[in-house]
Short mmCIF file of C-alpha atoms in Angstrom, two decimals:
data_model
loop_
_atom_site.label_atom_id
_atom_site.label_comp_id
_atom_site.label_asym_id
_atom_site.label_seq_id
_atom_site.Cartn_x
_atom_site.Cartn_y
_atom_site.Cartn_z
CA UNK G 1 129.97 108.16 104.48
CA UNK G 2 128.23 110.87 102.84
CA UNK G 3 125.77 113.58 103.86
CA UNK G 4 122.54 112.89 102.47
CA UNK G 5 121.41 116.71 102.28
CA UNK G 6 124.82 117.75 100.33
CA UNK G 7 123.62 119.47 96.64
CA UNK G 8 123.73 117.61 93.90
CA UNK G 9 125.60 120.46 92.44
CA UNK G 10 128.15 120.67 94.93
CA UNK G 11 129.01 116.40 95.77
CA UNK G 12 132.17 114.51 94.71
CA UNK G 13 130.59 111.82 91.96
CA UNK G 14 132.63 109.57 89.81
CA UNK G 15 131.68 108.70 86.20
CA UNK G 16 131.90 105.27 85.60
CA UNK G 17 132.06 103.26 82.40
CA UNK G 18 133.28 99.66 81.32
CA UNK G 19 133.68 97.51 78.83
CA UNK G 20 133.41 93.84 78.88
CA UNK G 21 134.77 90.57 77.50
CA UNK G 22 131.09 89.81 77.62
CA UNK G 23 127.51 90.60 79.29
CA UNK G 24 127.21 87.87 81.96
CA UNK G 25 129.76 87.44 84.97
CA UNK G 26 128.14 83.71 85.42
CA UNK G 27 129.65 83.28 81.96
CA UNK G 28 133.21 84.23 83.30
CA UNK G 29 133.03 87.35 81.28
CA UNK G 30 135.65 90.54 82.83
CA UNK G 31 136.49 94.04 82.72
CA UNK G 32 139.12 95.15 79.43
CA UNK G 33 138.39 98.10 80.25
CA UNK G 34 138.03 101.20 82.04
CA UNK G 35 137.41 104.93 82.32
CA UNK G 36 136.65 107.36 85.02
CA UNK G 37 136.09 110.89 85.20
CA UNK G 38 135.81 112.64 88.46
CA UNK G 39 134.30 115.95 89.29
CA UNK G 40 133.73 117.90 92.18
CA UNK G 41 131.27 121.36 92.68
CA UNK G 42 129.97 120.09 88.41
CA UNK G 43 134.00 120.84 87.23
CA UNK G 44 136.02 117.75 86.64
CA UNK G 45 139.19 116.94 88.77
CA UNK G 46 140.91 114.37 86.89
CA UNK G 47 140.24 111.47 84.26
CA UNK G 48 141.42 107.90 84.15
CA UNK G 49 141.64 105.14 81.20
CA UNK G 50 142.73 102.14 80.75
CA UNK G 51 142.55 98.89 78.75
CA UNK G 52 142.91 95.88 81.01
CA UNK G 53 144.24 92.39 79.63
CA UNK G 54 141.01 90.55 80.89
CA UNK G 55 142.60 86.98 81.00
CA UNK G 56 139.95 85.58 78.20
CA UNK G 57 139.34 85.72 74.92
CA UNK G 58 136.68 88.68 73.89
CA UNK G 59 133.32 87.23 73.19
CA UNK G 60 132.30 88.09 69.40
CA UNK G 61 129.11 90.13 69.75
CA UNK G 62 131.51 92.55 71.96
CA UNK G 63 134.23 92.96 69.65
CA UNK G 64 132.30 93.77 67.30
CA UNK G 65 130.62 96.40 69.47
CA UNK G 66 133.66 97.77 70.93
CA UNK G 67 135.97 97.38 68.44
CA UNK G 68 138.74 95.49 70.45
CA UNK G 69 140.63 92.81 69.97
CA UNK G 70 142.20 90.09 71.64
CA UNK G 71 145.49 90.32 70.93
CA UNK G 72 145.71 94.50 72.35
CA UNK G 73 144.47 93.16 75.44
CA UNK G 74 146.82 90.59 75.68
CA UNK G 75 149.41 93.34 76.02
CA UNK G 76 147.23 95.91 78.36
CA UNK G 77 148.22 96.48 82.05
CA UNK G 78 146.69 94.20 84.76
CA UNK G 79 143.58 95.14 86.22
CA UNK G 80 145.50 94.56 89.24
CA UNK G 81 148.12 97.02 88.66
CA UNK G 82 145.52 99.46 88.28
CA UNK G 83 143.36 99.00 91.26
CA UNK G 84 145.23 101.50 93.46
CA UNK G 85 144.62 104.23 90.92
CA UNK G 86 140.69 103.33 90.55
CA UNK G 87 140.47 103.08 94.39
CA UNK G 88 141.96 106.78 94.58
CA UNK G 89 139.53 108.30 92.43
CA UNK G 90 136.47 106.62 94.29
CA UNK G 91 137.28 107.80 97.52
CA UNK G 92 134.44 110.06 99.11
CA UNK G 93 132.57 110.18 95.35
CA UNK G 94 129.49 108.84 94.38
CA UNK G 95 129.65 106.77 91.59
CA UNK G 96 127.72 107.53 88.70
CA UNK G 97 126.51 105.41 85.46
CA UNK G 98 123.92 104.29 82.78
CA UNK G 99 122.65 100.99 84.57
CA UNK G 100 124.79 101.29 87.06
CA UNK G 101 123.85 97.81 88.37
CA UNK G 102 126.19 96.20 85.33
CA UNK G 103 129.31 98.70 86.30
CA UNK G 104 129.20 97.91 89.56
CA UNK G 105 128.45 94.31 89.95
CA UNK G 106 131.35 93.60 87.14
CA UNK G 107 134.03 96.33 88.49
CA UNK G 108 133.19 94.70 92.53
CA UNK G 109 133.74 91.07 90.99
CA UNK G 110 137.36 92.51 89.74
CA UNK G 111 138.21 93.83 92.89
CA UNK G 112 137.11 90.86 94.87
CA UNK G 113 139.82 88.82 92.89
CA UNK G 114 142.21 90.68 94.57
CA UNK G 115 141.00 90.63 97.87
CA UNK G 116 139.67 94.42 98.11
CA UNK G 117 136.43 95.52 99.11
CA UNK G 118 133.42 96.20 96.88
CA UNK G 119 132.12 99.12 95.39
CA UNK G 120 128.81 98.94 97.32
CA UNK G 121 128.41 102.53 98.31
CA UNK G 122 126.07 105.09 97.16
CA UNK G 123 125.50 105.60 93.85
CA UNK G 124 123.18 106.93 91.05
CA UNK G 125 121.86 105.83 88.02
CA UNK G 126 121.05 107.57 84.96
CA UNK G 127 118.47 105.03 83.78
CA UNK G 128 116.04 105.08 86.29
CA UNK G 129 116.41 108.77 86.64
CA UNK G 130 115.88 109.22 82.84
CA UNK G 131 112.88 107.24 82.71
CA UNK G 132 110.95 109.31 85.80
CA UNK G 133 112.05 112.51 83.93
CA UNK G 134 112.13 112.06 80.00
CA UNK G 135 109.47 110.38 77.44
CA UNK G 136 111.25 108.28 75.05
CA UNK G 137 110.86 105.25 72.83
CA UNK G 138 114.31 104.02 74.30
CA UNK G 139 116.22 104.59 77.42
CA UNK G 140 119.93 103.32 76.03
CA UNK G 141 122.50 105.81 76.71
CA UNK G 142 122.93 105.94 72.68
CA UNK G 143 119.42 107.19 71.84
CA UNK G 144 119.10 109.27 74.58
CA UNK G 145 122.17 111.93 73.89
CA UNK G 146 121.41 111.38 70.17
CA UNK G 147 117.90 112.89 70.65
CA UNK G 148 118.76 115.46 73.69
CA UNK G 149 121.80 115.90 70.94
CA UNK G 150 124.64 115.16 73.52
CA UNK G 151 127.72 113.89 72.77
CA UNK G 152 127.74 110.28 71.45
CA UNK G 153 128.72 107.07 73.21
CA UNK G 154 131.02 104.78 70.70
CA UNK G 155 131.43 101.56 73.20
CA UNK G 156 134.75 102.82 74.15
CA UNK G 157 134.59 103.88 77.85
CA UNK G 158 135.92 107.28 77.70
CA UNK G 159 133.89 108.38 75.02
CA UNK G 160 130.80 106.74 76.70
CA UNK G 161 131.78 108.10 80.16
CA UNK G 162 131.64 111.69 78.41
CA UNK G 163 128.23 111.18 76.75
CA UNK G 164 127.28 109.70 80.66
CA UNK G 165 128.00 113.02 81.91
CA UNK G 166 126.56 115.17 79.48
CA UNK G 167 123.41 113.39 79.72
CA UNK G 168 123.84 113.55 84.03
CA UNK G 169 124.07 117.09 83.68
CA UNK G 170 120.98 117.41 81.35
CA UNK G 171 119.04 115.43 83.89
CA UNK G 172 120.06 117.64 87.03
CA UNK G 173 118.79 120.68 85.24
CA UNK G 174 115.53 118.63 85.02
CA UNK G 175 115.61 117.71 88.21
CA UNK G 176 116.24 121.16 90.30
CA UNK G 177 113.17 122.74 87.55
CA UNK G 178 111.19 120.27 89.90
CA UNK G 179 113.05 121.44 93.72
CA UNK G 180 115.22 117.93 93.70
CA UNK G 181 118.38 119.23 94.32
CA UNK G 182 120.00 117.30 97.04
CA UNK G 183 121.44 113.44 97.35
CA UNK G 184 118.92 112.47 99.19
CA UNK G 185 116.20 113.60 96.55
CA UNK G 186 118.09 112.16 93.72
CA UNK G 187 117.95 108.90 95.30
CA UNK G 188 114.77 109.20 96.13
CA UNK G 189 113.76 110.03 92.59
CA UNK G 190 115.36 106.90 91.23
CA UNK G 191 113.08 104.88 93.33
CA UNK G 192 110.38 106.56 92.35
CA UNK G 193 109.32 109.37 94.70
CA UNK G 194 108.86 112.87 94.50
CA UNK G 195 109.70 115.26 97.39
CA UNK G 196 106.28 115.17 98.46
CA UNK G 197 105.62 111.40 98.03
CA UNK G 198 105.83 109.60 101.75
CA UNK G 199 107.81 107.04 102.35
CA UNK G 200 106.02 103.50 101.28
CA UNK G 201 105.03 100.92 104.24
CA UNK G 202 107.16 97.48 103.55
CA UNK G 203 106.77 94.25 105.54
CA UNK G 204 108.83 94.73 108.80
CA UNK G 205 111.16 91.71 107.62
CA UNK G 206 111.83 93.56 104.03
CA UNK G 207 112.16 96.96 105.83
CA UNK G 208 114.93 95.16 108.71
CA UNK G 209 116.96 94.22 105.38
CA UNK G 210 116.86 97.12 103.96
CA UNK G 211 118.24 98.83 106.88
CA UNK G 212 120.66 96.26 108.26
CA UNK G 213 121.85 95.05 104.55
CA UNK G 214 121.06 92.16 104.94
CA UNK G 215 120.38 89.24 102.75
CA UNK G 216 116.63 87.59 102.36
CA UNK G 217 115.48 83.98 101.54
CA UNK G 218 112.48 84.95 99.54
CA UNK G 219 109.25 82.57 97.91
CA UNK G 220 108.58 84.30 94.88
CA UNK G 221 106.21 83.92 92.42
CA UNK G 222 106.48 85.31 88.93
CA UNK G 223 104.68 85.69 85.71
CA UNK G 224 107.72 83.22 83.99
CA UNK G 225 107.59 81.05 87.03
CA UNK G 226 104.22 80.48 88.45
CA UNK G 227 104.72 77.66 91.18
CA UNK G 228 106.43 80.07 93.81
CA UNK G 229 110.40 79.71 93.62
CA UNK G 230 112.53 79.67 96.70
CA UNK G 231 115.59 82.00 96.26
CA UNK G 232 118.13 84.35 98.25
CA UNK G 233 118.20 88.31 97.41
CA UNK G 234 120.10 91.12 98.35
CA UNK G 235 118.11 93.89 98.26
CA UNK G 236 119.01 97.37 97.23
CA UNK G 237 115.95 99.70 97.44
CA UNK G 238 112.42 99.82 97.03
CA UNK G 239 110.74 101.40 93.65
CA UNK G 240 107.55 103.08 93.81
CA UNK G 241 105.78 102.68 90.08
CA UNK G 242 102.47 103.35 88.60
CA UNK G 243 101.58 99.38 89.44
CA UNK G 244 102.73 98.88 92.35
CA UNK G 245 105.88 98.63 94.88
CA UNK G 246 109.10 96.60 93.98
CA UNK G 247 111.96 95.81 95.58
CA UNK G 248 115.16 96.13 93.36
CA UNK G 249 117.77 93.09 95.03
CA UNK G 250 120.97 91.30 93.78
CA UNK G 251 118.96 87.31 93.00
CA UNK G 252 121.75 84.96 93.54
CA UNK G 253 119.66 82.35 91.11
CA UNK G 254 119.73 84.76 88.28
CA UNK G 255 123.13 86.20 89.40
CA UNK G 256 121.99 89.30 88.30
CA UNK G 257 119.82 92.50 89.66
CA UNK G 258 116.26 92.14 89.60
CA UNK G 259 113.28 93.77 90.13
CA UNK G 260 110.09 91.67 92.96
CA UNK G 261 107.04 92.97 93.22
CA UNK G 262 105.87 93.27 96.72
CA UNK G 263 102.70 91.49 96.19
CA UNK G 264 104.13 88.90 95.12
CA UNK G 265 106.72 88.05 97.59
CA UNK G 266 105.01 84.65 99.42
CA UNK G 267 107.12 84.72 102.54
CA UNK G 268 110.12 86.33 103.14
CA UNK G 269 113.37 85.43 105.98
CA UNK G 270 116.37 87.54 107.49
CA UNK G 271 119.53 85.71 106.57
CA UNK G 272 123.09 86.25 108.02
#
């Protein structure tokens, strides 16, 4: 567990990046590779890299972003002879990435292969934070250190993890200039809410998942779907924007994170 009033500053967090075989996990796309960095008190403890022989062949629109091939990976160490190492460097830290949804979702898939629990702790995001605290055309980890003039990502995960924390560190400074200096505030911050800002009032069922982590059968109707669609979420926090109140949830139908706005949520039921 952590302490939600620990300082930013001061907390264990773990950088976080991956590469792919692909983008979707529904596609039977996995992990070739990884790279950690953690730090502890903003001074780094220890790094970690790998690539991992994924099992597949490499889907062409990542190769040629990454630069990998199949037949390195064929040769790389096992993801599962590196899950005692990764496990190691998570304990106590916050993990940290750009879209952090992706990492995680793809790195807990791995380690649910091998029977291991999932990465479903705390963690924080650089995206969201980066579009409550910067004004840019684009929020991709690439344009983002190029304009703040960071060091570069190059699809590799070391060298993105690098450029991850750079542009972490950049946002921080942002952040205490505005008196958000602890967890709790970051994560607050992500969904949308300033020190000041209350709370938002949910529906008691949304709130009781929230709080129990538990999973929802929700009626939802969307601008893509307009006859209301019956589907089961597991939701992850609520988001506060300009428009309205959203709740940010795992959608098993899209097997992928996804954003619901409140209003639009027909009927919602506590599942076990």
């Amino acid at each position: 567990m952590y302490d939600p009033s620990t300082l930013l500053q001061e907390a264990p967090l773990l950088f976080l990046d991956l590469e792919t075989t692909g983008l979707s996990l529904g596609a039977g796309h996995r992990v070739c590779e990884v790279a950690l960095l953690r730090e502890v008190g903003g001074q780094e403890e220890a790094r970690f890299a790998c690539l991992i022989d994924p099992g597949r062949p490499l889907d062409p629109g990542s190769a040629a972003v990454n630069g990998l091939n199949d037949a390195e990976l064929a040769e790389a160490a096992s993801f599962a002879s590196v899950v005692s190492q990764i496990e190691a460097f998570a304990q106590g830290a916050i993990l940290v990435a750009h879209n952090l949804a992706f990492d995680r979702a793809f790195l807990s898939f791995e380690m649910a292969q091998l029977g291991r629990p999932a990465f479903d702790g705390p963690g924080i995001d650089t995206l969201p934070l980066a579009r409550r605290l910067l004004r840019r055309p684009s929020y991709g980890l690439k344009a983002l250190t190029t304009a703040l003039q960071l060091p570069m990502p190059t699809h590799r995960a070391m060298d993105d993890v690098i450029a991850l924390r750079a542009l972490f560190h950049h946002l921080r400074g942002l952040m205490e200039a505005e008196g958000i200096t602890t967890l709790s505030d970051t994560f607050r911050l992500e969904r949308g809410l300033r020190p000041e800002t209350p709370e938002p009032e949910v529906p008691p069922v949304i709130a009781q998942a929230l709080a129990e982590q538990r999973p929802l059968r929700i009626v939802y109707r969307s601008m893509s779907t307009p006859e209301p669609t019956a589907r089961t979420v597991r939701p992850i926090y609520l988001s506060q924007e300009t428009n309205g109140l959203y709740l940010r949830a795992f959608c098993e139908l899209r097997q992928n994170v996804r954003t619901f706005a409140i209003t639009k949520i027909e009927a919602a039921e506590l599942l076990d």
